[in-house]
Coordinates of C-alpha atoms and ligand atoms in Angstrom, one line a residue:
M1 CA 104.1 72.8 118.6
R2 CA 101.6 75.1 119.9
R3 CA 103.6 78.0 118.4
L4 CA 103.2 76.1 114.9
L5 CA 99.6 75.6 115.3
L6 CA 99.2 79.4 116.2
V7 CA 101.3 80.3 113.1
N8 CA 99.2 78.1 111.0
A9 CA 96.0 79.7 112.5
L10 CA 97.3 83.3 111.9
I11 CA 98.3 82.4 108.2
F12 CA 94.7 80.9 107.6
A13 CA 93.2 84.0 109.2
V14 CA 95.2 86.3 107.2
L15 CA 94.2 84.4 104.3
A16 CA 90.4 84.4 105.1
A17 CA 90.9 88.1 105.7
A18 CA 92.5 88.5 102.3
V19 CA 89.8 86.7 100.7
T20 CA 87.1 88.7 102.6
L21 CA 88.8 92.3 101.4
A22 CA 89.0 90.6 97.7
Y23 CA 85.4 89.9 97.8
Y24 CA 84.5 93.3 99.3
G25 CA 86.8 94.9 96.4
Y26 CA 84.8 92.8 93.7
S27 CA 81.5 93.7 95.2
Y28 CA 82.3 97.3 95.3
A29 CA 83.5 97.4 91.9
T30 CA 80.0 95.6 90.7
E31 CA 78.2 98.0 93.0
V32 CA 79.7 101.0 91.3
S33 CA 79.3 99.9 87.6
Y34 CA 75.7 99.1 88.6
R35 CA 75.2 102.7 90.1
E36 CA 76.7 104.0 86.9
A37 CA 74.3 102.2 84.7
E38 CA 71.5 103.6 87.2
L39 CA 72.7 107.2 86.9
A40 CA 72.8 106.5 83.2
S41 CA 69.0 105.6 82.9
L42 CA 68.4 108.5 85.2
R43 CA 70.1 110.9 82.9
E44 CA 68.2 109.6 79.9
L45 CA 64.8 109.9 81.9
A46 CA 65.7 113.6 82.7
A47 CA 66.7 114.4 79.0
D48 CA 63.4 113.0 77.9
K49 CA 61.8 115.5 80.3
V50 CA 63.9 118.5 79.1
F51 CA 63.0 117.3 75.4
S52 CA 59.0 117.4 76.1
V53 CA 59.2 120.6 78.0
E54 CA 61.1 122.4 75.3
S55 CA 59.1 121.0 72.8
S56 CA 55.9 122.4 74.1
I57 CA 57.7 126.0 74.3
L58 CA 58.7 125.5 70.9
R59 CA 55.3 124.4 69.6
D60 CA 53.8 127.5 71.3
D61 CA 56.4 129.8 69.6
D62 CA 56.1 128.2 66.4
K63 CA 52.3 128.6 66.4
M64 CA 52.9 132.2 67.2
F65 CA 55.6 132.8 64.6
R66 CA 53.3 131.1 61.9
A67 CA 50.1 133.1 62.7
L68 CA 52.2 136.5 62.5
D69 CA 53.4 135.3 59.1
R70 CA 50.1 135.0 57.9
H71 CA 49.3 138.8 59.1
L72 CA 52.7 140.1 58.1
S73 CA 52.6 138.5 54.7
G74 CA 49.3 139.6 53.9
T75 CA 48.2 143.2 53.3
A76 CA 46.1 143.3 56.3
A77 CA 46.9 146.5 58.3
P78 CA 47.2 147.6 61.0
L79 CA 48.6 144.6 62.7
Q80 CA 46.3 143.2 65.6
I81 CA 48.6 141.1 67.6
E82 CA 46.6 141.2 70.8
E83 CA 43.5 139.6 69.3
L84 CA 46.0 137.1 68.0
V85 CA 47.5 136.2 71.1
N86 CA 44.0 136.0 72.6
N87 CA 42.8 133.9 69.8
L88 CA 45.7 131.4 69.9
G89 CA 45.4 130.7 73.8
I90 CA 49.1 130.9 74.0
H91 CA 50.8 131.9 77.3
L92 CA 53.3 134.5 76.8
V93 CA 53.8 138.0 78.3
S94 CA 54.9 140.3 75.3
V95 CA 55.3 140.2 71.6
F96 CA 57.5 142.6 69.8
V97 CA 57.6 143.0 65.9
L98 CA 60.2 145.0 64.7
D99 CA 61.4 145.8 61.0
D100 CA 64.7 145.6 59.4
K101 CA 65.8 148.7 61.3
Q102 CA 64.9 147.1 64.4
T103 CA 62.0 149.6 65.1
L104 CA 58.6 148.6 66.2
V105 CA 56.2 148.2 63.4
P106 CA 52.8 150.0 64.0
G107 CA 50.7 148.0 66.5
G108 CA 53.8 145.6 66.9
Y109 CA 54.0 145.5 70.7
V110 CA 51.5 143.7 72.9
S111 CA 51.8 142.8 76.5
Q112 CA 49.8 141.0 78.9
R113 CA 51.7 142.3 81.7
R114 CA 49.4 144.1 84.5
D115 CA 50.2 146.6 87.1
K116 CA 49.4 145.8 90.7
E117 CA 45.9 147.2 90.2
G118 CA 45.3 144.8 87.4
N119 CA 45.6 147.7 84.8
K120 CA 47.3 147.2 81.5
E121 CA 51.0 148.6 81.6
G122 CA 51.5 151.8 79.7
T123 CA 54.8 152.1 77.5
E124 CA 57.3 151.9 80.3
F125 CA 58.4 148.2 79.9
R126 CA 58.3 148.7 76.1
D127 CA 60.8 151.4 76.4
W128 CA 62.8 149.7 78.8
F129 CA 63.0 146.7 76.3
M130 CA 63.9 148.6 73.3
K131 CA 66.7 150.2 75.2
E132 CA 68.1 147.5 77.6
V133 CA 67.3 144.1 76.1
L134 CA 67.0 144.7 72.2
P135 CA 70.8 145.6 71.8
Q136 CA 71.7 142.1 73.6
L137 CA 69.4 140.1 71.4
R138 CA 71.7 141.0 68.3
L139 CA 68.7 140.3 66.0
H140 CA 70.9 141.3 62.8
Q141 CA 72.8 138.3 63.4
L142 CA 70.0 136.0 63.2
P143 CA 69.8 133.5 60.4
L144 CA 66.6 133.8 58.5
R145 CA 63.6 131.7 59.8
E146 CA 65.6 130.1 62.6
R147 CA 64.3 130.4 66.1
A148 CA 66.8 131.7 68.8
H149 CA 66.5 132.4 72.4
L150 CA 68.2 134.1 75.3
H151 CA 67.6 133.4 78.9
G152 CA 69.1 135.7 81.5
T153 CA 68.5 138.0 84.2
W154 CA 67.7 141.9 84.1
E155 CA 67.4 144.0 87.0
G156 CA 67.2 140.7 89.4
K157 CA 64.4 139.1 87.2
D158 CA 64.4 136.3 85.0
Y159 CA 63.5 136.6 81.3
L160 CA 63.3 134.2 78.4
W161 CA 63.2 135.7 75.1
S162 CA 62.4 133.8 71.8
M163 CA 63.0 135.3 68.4
I164 CA 63.1 134.9 64.8
K165 CA 64.0 136.8 61.6
R166 CA 61.4 136.5 58.7
S167 CA 61.3 138.1 55.4
W168 CA 58.4 138.6 52.9
G169 CA 59.3 139.9 49.6
D170 CA 62.1 142.6 50.2
K171 CA 60.7 143.1 53.6
V172 CA 62.4 141.8 56.8
H173 CA 60.6 141.4 60.1
Y174 CA 62.1 140.3 63.5
I175 CA 59.7 138.9 66.0
V176 CA 60.7 138.6 69.8
I177 CA 58.6 136.7 72.4
E178 CA 58.6 137.3 75.9
E179 CA 57.8 133.9 77.5
D180 CA 55.7 133.5 80.4
L181 CA 58.3 132.0 83.0
A182 CA 55.6 132.4 85.9
H183 CA 53.4 130.0 83.6
L184 CA 56.3 127.8 82.8
V185 CA 56.8 127.1 86.6
G186 CA 53.4 127.3 88.1
V187 CA 51.7 125.4 85.2
I188 CA 53.9 123.5 82.9
F189 CA 56.4 122.2 85.4
P190 CA 53.6 120.7 87.4
Q191 CA 51.9 119.2 84.4
F192 CA 55.2 117.5 83.3
F193 CA 56.8 116.7 86.8
P194 CA 53.9 115.5 88.9
F195 CA 54.6 113.6 92.2
D196 CA 52.5 111.1 93.8
N197 CA 53.9 110.8 97.2
G198 CA 54.1 107.3 98.5
H199 CA 54.1 105.7 94.9
A200 CA 56.3 107.7 92.7
K201 CA 59.7 106.2 92.1
R202 CA 61.4 109.2 91.0
L203 CA 61.4 113.0 91.9
F204 CA 61.7 115.7 89.2
E205 CA 62.6 119.1 90.2
V206 CA 64.2 122.2 88.4
V207 CA 67.2 123.7 89.6
D208 CA 68.9 127.0 88.5
Q209 CA 72.8 127.6 87.7
R210 CA 73.4 128.1 91.3
G211 CA 71.8 124.6 92.3
E212 CA 68.7 126.2 94.0
L213 CA 65.4 125.1 93.4
V214 CA 63.3 126.8 90.9
Y215 CA 60.5 124.2 91.1
T216 CA 59.9 121.3 93.3
P217 CA 56.7 119.3 93.8
V218 CA 57.6 118.3 97.3
T219 CA 58.4 120.2 100.6
F220 CA 60.8 117.8 101.9
S221 CA 64.2 116.4 100.8
F222 CA 65.6 112.8 100.7
G223 CA 68.9 113.7 102.0
S224 CA 72.2 113.6 100.1
D225 CA 72.4 109.7 99.9
A226 CA 69.6 109.4 97.3
S227 CA 71.2 109.2 93.8
S228 CA 70.4 112.1 91.5
V229 CA 71.2 113.7 88.1
D230 CA 71.1 117.1 86.6
V231 CA 70.4 117.4 82.8
S232 CA 70.2 121.1 81.5
F233 CA 67.7 122.8 79.4
V234 CA 69.3 123.9 76.1
D235 CA 66.7 125.4 73.8
S236 CA 64.9 127.7 76.5
V237 CA 65.7 128.4 80.2
D238 CA 69.5 127.7 79.6
G239 CA 71.2 127.5 82.9
W240 CA 68.0 125.5 84.5
S241 CA 68.5 121.8 84.8
V242 CA 65.8 118.9 85.4
R243 CA 67.2 117.3 88.6
V244 CA 66.0 113.6 88.7
T245 CA 66.2 111.8 91.9
E246 CA 65.8 108.2 92.7
V247 CA 63.1 107.9 95.5
P248 CA 64.7 105.7 98.3
D249 CA 62.8 102.8 99.3
K250 CA 62.7 102.9 103.2
E251 CA 62.8 99.2 103.6
A252 CA 65.5 98.8 101.1
Q253 CA 67.3 101.8 102.6
K254 CA 67.3 100.0 106.1
Q255 CA 68.7 97.0 104.6
V256 CA 71.4 99.1 102.8
E257 CA 72.3 100.4 106.2
R258 CA 72.2 97.2 108.0
K259 CA 74.5 95.7 105.2
R260 CA 76.8 98.5 105.4
L261 CA 77.2 98.2 109.0
I262 CA 78.0 94.4 108.6
D263 CA 80.2 95.4 105.7
S264 CA 82.2 97.8 107.8
L265 CA 82.6 95.3 110.5
F266 CA 84.0 92.5 108.3
I267 CA 86.2 94.9 106.5
G268 CA 87.4 96.4 109.8
G269 CA 87.9 93.0 111.1
A270 CA 89.9 91.8 108.0
I271 CA 92.2 95.0 107.9
T272 CA 92.7 94.2 111.9
V273 CA 93.6 90.6 111.1
I274 CA 96.0 91.4 108.3
L275 CA 97.7 94.2 110.4
T276 CA 98.0 91.9 113.4
G277 CA 99.4 89.0 111.1
L278 CA 102.0 91.7 109.7
V279 CA 102.8 92.8 113.2
F280 CA 103.2 89.2 114.2
L281 CA 105.5 88.3 111.3
A282 CA 107.6 91.4 111.9
L283 CA 108.0 90.2 115.4
A284 CA 108.7 86.9 114.5
I285 CA 111.4 87.9 112.0
R286 CA 113.1 90.1 114.8
R287 CA 113.0 87.3 117.2
E288 CA 114.3 84.8 114.7
R289 CA 117.1 87.2 113.7
R290 CA 118.0 87.8 117.4
A291 CA 117.8 84.1 118.0
N292 CA 120.3 83.5 115.0
E293 CA 122.7 86.2 116.3
L294 CA 122.5 84.5 119.8
K295 CA 122.9 81.0 118.3
S296 CA 126.1 81.8 116.7
E297 CA 127.5 83.3 119.8
F298 CA 126.3 80.1 121.7
I299 CA 128.2 78.0 119.2
S300 CA 131.6 79.9 119.7
N301 CA 130.7 79.7 123.7
V302 CA 130.2 76.1 123.8
S303 CA 133.2 75.4 121.8
H304 CA 135.2 77.4 124.1
E305 CA 133.5 75.9 127.2
L306 CA 134.5 72.5 125.6
K307 CA 138.0 73.6 124.8
T308 CA 138.9 75.0 128.1
P309 CA 138.4 71.9 130.3
L310 CA 139.8 69.5 127.6
S311 CA 143.2 71.4 127.3
I312 CA 143.2 71.5 131.3
I313 CA 142.6 67.7 131.3
S314 CA 145.0 66.9 128.6
M315 CA 147.6 69.2 130.3
F316 CA 147.4 67.8 133.8
G317 CA 147.2 64.3 132.2
E318 CA 150.1 64.6 130.4
M319 CA 151.9 65.8 133.5
L320 CA 150.7 62.7 135.4
A321 CA 151.7 60.4 132.6
N322 CA 155.3 61.8 132.4
G323 CA 155.5 61.7 136.1
R324 CA 156.1 65.3 136.2
T325 CA 155.0 65.6 139.8
K326 CA 156.8 66.6 143.2
G327 CA 155.1 63.8 145.0
P328 CA 152.0 61.9 145.6
E329 CA 150.3 65.0 146.9
Q330 CA 150.7 66.7 143.7
A331 CA 149.6 63.8 141.9
T332 CA 146.4 63.6 143.7
E333 CA 145.9 67.4 143.3
Y334 CA 146.3 66.9 139.4
A335 CA 143.9 64.0 139.3
D336 CA 141.4 66.3 141.3
I337 CA 141.7 68.9 138.8
I338 CA 141.2 66.3 135.8
W339 CA 138.3 64.9 137.7
R340 CA 136.6 68.3 138.4
E341 CA 137.2 69.7 134.7
S342 CA 135.6 66.2 133.6
V343 CA 132.5 66.4 135.7
R344 CA 132.2 70.1 134.5
L345 CA 132.6 68.8 130.7
G346 CA 130.0 66.1 131.5
R347 CA 127.6 68.6 132.8
L348 CA 128.0 70.9 129.7
I349 CA 127.3 68.1 127.5
D350 CA 124.2 67.1 129.5
N351 CA 123.1 70.7 129.3
V352 CA 123.6 70.9 125.6
L353 CA 121.9 67.5 125.2
D354 CA 118.9 68.2 127.0
F355 CA 118.5 71.6 125.4
A356 CA 118.9 69.9 122.1
K357 CA 116.1 67.5 123.0
I358 CA 113.8 70.3 124.2
E359 CA 114.7 72.2 121.1
R360 CA 113.3 69.4 118.9
G361 CA 110.2 69.3 120.8
K362 CA 110.6 65.8 122.0
G363 CA 108.8 64.3 125.4
V364 CA 112.0 64.5 127.6
Y365 CA 110.4 64.3 130.9
E366 CA 109.6 61.3 133.1
F367 CA 107.3 62.2 135.9
S368 CA 107.2 60.1 139.3
E369 CA 106.3 61.0 142.8
A370 CA 109.2 62.3 144.7
D371 CA 110.3 64.1 147.7
V372 CA 111.5 67.4 146.4
G373 CA 113.8 67.9 149.5
E374 CA 115.8 64.9 148.9
V375 CA 116.3 65.9 145.1
V376 CA 117.5 69.3 146.2
E377 CA 120.0 67.8 148.6
R378 CA 121.3 65.4 146.1
A379 CA 121.9 68.5 143.8
V380 CA 123.8 70.3 146.6
D381 CA 125.8 67.2 147.2
L382 CA 126.8 67.0 143.4
V383 CA 128.0 70.6 143.6
G384 CA 129.7 70.3 146.9
R385 CA 133.1 70.0 145.4
R386 CA 132.9 72.9 143.2
L387 CA 131.6 75.1 146.1
T388 CA 134.8 74.2 148.0
T389 CA 137.1 74.9 145.0
A390 CA 135.5 78.2 144.9
E391 CA 135.6 78.9 148.5
M392 CA 131.9 79.4 149.0
A393 CA 129.4 78.3 151.6
I394 CA 126.0 77.2 151.1
T395 CA 123.3 77.2 153.7
V396 CA 120.3 74.9 153.0
D397 CA 117.1 75.1 154.8
I398 CA 114.4 72.5 153.9
E399 CA 111.0 72.8 155.6
P400 CA 110.2 69.3 156.9
E401 CA 107.3 67.4 156.0
L402 CA 106.9 69.0 152.5
P403 CA 104.2 67.0 150.4
L404 CA 105.4 64.7 147.7
V405 CA 105.2 66.1 144.1
K406 CA 105.3 64.5 140.8
L407 CA 108.5 65.4 139.2
D408 CA 111.3 64.2 137.1
G409 CA 114.2 63.8 139.3
N410 CA 116.9 64.0 137.0
A411 CA 115.5 67.2 135.3
F412 CA 114.7 68.9 138.5
T413 CA 118.4 68.0 139.9
L414 CA 119.8 69.6 136.5
A415 CA 117.7 72.8 137.3
V416 CA 118.6 73.0 140.9
M417 CA 122.5 72.5 139.8
N418 CA 122.1 75.1 137.1
L419 CA 121.0 77.7 139.6
I420 CA 123.6 77.0 142.2
D421 CA 126.3 76.6 139.5
N422 CA 125.2 80.1 138.4
A423 CA 125.4 81.5 141.9
I424 CA 128.9 80.0 142.1
K425 CA 130.1 81.5 138.9
Y426 CA 128.7 84.9 139.0
A427 CA 128.7 85.7 142.5
A428 CA 132.1 84.1 143.8
G429 CA 132.8 87.4 145.6
G430 CA 129.7 86.9 147.8
K431 CA 131.1 83.8 149.5
K432 CA 127.8 82.7 150.5
I433 CA 124.8 81.1 148.8
E434 CA 121.4 80.6 150.7
L435 CA 119.1 77.7 149.5
T436 CA 115.6 77.5 151.0
L437 CA 113.0 75.1 150.1
A438 CA 109.5 75.7 151.7
K439 CA 105.6 76.3 151.2
K440 CA 104.9 79.9 150.1
T441 CA 101.9 81.6 149.0
I442 CA 102.2 83.0 145.3
D443 CA 99.2 84.6 143.6
E444 CA 97.1 83.4 146.4
K445 CA 98.1 79.7 146.0
E446 CA 100.1 77.7 147.9
R447 CA 103.3 76.6 146.2
L448 CA 106.4 75.0 146.8
V449 CA 109.2 77.2 146.3
L450 CA 113.1 76.7 145.9
S451 CA 115.1 79.7 146.5
V452 CA 118.6 80.3 145.6
R453 CA 120.0 83.5 146.8
D454 CA 123.6 85.0 146.3
F455 CA 125.3 88.0 147.2
G456 CA 127.0 88.7 143.8
P457 CA 126.8 91.5 141.3
G458 CA 123.2 91.2 140.5
I459 CA 121.4 91.6 137.3
E460 CA 120.5 95.0 135.4
P461 CA 116.6 95.2 135.6
A462 CA 116.4 95.6 131.8
E463 CA 118.0 92.1 131.3
Q464 CA 116.2 90.2 134.3
D465 CA 113.5 88.8 131.8
Q466 CA 115.9 88.2 129.0
I467 CA 118.3 86.0 130.8
F468 CA 115.7 83.3 130.6
E469 CA 115.8 83.5 126.8
R470 CA 117.9 80.8 125.2
F471 CA 121.5 81.8 124.4
Y472 CA 121.2 85.1 126.2
R473 CA 124.1 86.2 128.6
A474 CA 124.0 89.5 130.3
R475 CA 125.9 92.3 128.8
A476 CA 128.2 92.4 132.1
V477 CA 128.9 88.8 132.0
R478 CA 129.8 88.9 128.2
L479 CA 132.9 91.3 129.1
K480 CA 134.2 89.0 131.8
P481 CA 136.0 85.9 131.2
I482 CA 133.2 83.8 133.0
R483 CA 132.6 80.7 130.8
G484 CA 129.0 79.9 129.9
S485 CA 126.7 79.2 127.0
G486 CA 123.4 81.0 127.7
I487 CA 121.2 77.9 127.8
G488 CA 121.3 76.9 131.7
L489 CA 118.2 79.3 132.7
A490 CA 116.5 78.7 129.5
L491 CA 116.5 75.0 130.6
V492 CA 115.7 75.7 134.0
Q493 CA 112.6 77.8 133.0
H494 CA 111.7 74.9 130.6
I495 CA 112.1 72.3 133.1
A496 CA 110.0 74.4 135.9
R497 CA 107.1 75.0 133.3
A498 CA 107.2 71.4 132.4
H499 CA 106.4 70.8 136.0
H500 CA 103.4 73.3 135.7
G501 CA 105.7 75.9 137.8
D502 CA 107.8 78.7 136.9
V503 CA 111.2 80.4 137.7
T504 CA 111.5 84.2 138.6
V505 CA 114.4 86.3 139.6
T506 CA 114.7 89.3 141.7
S507 CA 117.9 91.1 141.8
E508 CA 119.5 94.1 142.6
V509 CA 122.6 95.4 141.2
G510 CA 125.7 95.3 143.6
K511 CA 123.6 93.3 146.2
G512 CA 122.9 89.8 144.6
S513 CA 120.3 87.8 143.1
T514 CA 117.4 85.5 144.3
F515 CA 116.2 82.8 141.7
E516 CA 113.0 81.2 142.7
L517 CA 111.6 78.1 141.0
W518 CA 108.2 77.2 142.3
L519 CA 106.1 74.0 141.8
P520 CA 102.5 73.8 142.4
I521 CA 101.4 71.5 145.4
P522 CA 99.5 68.6 143.9
D523 CA 95.9 69.0 145.0
Q524 CA 95.9 72.6 143.9
K525 CA 97.0 71.9 140.4
Ligands
ADP1 P1 125.2 81.0 131.2 O1 125.5 80.8 132.7 O2 125.8 79.8 130.5 O3 125.9 82.3 130.6 P2 122.5 81.0 131.8 O4 121.2 80.8 131.0 O5 122.6 80.2 133.2 O6 123.8 81.0 130.8 O7 122.4 82.4 132.4 C1 122.2 83.4 131.5 C2 122.9 84.6 132.2 O8 122.3 85.2 133.2 C3 124.2 84.5 132.3 O9 125.0 84.9 131.2 C4 124.3 85.7 133.5 O10 124.5 87.0 132.6 C5 123.2 85.8 134.1 N1 123.0 85.3 135.5 C6 122.5 83.9 135.7 N2 122.8 83.8 137.1 C7 123.2 84.8 137.7 C8 123.6 85.2 138.8 N3 123.4 84.2 139.9 N4 124.1 86.5 138.9 C9 124.2 87.4 138.2 N5 123.9 87.0 136.8 C10 123.4 85.8 136.6

C-alpha cells in the first residue's frame, strides 16, 4: 500500500517536473524570439546612424566636387583650390586634381597637413601619394560622375580617399579627396554618438575590422552580458562598424539574475526528479523481473513440496490398506510416517496461504497480550517430533519473568516454527539447535530477542540479506535435494515487522547461523 502511494507520488513528481521543463522550454523559446526582435531593432538603429554619418561625409564631398566643377568648367586659371577649401569650411586633409593622364594639373594639390612645428608640409606627401596611393585608386576604371572611395592602411596609418571622374567638353579630370579621419573620430562621431551617462538607453561606439574600439564616448564597459550589434560602414570607412549596445538597467539586471538563479534551481530540481524517477523505474523493473523469475521457481518448488509428502502418504496408506505390514509395529511406523508427512503438508499449506494473504495486503494479524515464552514453548513442542526424526536436540533457554507483549500468537508461532524448521532442514549435520529468549539491548533500546542458533553450513555473506526476500533460496541449497519454497523467511520478516520488530541473521560459512527475531518491549515502543 505504502509502495503504491510512493509510486503515485513519484509519477506525480515526474509529471510536475516534465511540466516545469516544458514551461521553461516554452519561455526560453519566447525569450529567444523576443531577444531576436530586440536585436533587429538595434540593428536598424545602427544602420540609421551609419546612414547619417555617411550622408554627412558624402554631402561635404559633393560640395567640394561641385565647387571644383565650377572652377574647372570655367576658364579661370590657375586653379585656387586652397582658397576654395577655406571658403567652403569643409574638413579634409588634402585634395588632388589630376588630368586624364593622371598627372596633377597646375595648382591641383592642396593640403591642410602641417608638420610638428605647425608649418605647411612641402611636397613630400604629394610625391608619396602619387607613387604609392594613386596606382591603387584605379582612377581610369571610374565611371563618369560617380563618387567612389577607398579606405585602407598605408604605412600603419588609416586613410580614406574619396574620388570622382569629371569631364568638361573633351577634358577629363579626376578629383581625389583625402578625408580628415581625425576630424571624423574627434568631432563627427561625438556629434552623432553622444552618451548621457545615467539616462542613455543605448551606447554607440565605432570598432575597426579587428573589433578594436576606434571611438567610444565612455571609459567603461557593460560586460559581455549586454546585447549589442555591429553594422558596417559601406560608403566611407569600410571595415569600421557602428556598435550599438543596450544599456543594462541595473535593477532589471538584478531581477534577471535572481530569476536566472530561481530558474536554474527549478530546472535542476526537475531534472533530478526525472532522473530519480527513471532510476526508480529501472530498479522497479529489475525487481519485478527478478520477482517473476523467483515466482516461477516458487511454483515448481511448491508443487514439488506438495507432491513428495502426498506420494509418501499415498504409498504408505496403500501398504496399510492392503495389510502389507510385517506386524503391528511396522503398521505404527507407517501410520507415523503418514502423520508426519500430513503435518508437514499442512504447514506448507499454512505458509502458502498466509503468504498469499500478506501478498494481497490484507490485515492478517490479531494482536492480544501474551507471554512470548509460552508461545515459543508451544512452537518448540509442535516441532518436537520432527527434531526426533532428524535426530537433533534443541536446548531452550527462556529468561524468567519476561514482560507480556502484544502479539498475534498464531503468526508468532508460525515464525518460530519456520526458524526451527530451517535449522532442522539446513543444519541437520550440526545435531544441535540452541534457542534462547531474553531481554537484550539493541540500538540502545531494550528488546525481547528470540535467537535460534544452529551449527550447520551457514550462509554466504552476499546472500544473508537476500534470503529474506520472497522466493529466494540460497545458491548452495538449490543444488541440494533440500525441499523448500523460499517464502519461510519472508513470512518471518513480515511477522516480525508487523510486531514492530525485525529479524536478522549472523552466519559464518561452515560454522552455523543465528537468526534473531526481536520485538519491542511495550513501554519503549
Ligand atoms: P525455504 O527454506 O523454503 O527455502 P526460507 O525463506 O525459509 O525458504 O529460507 C530461504 C533460504 O535461506 C533457504 O533456501 C536457505 O538457502 C537459507 N536458509 C534459511 N535458514 C537457514 C539455515 N538455518 N542455515 C542455512 N541456510 C538457511
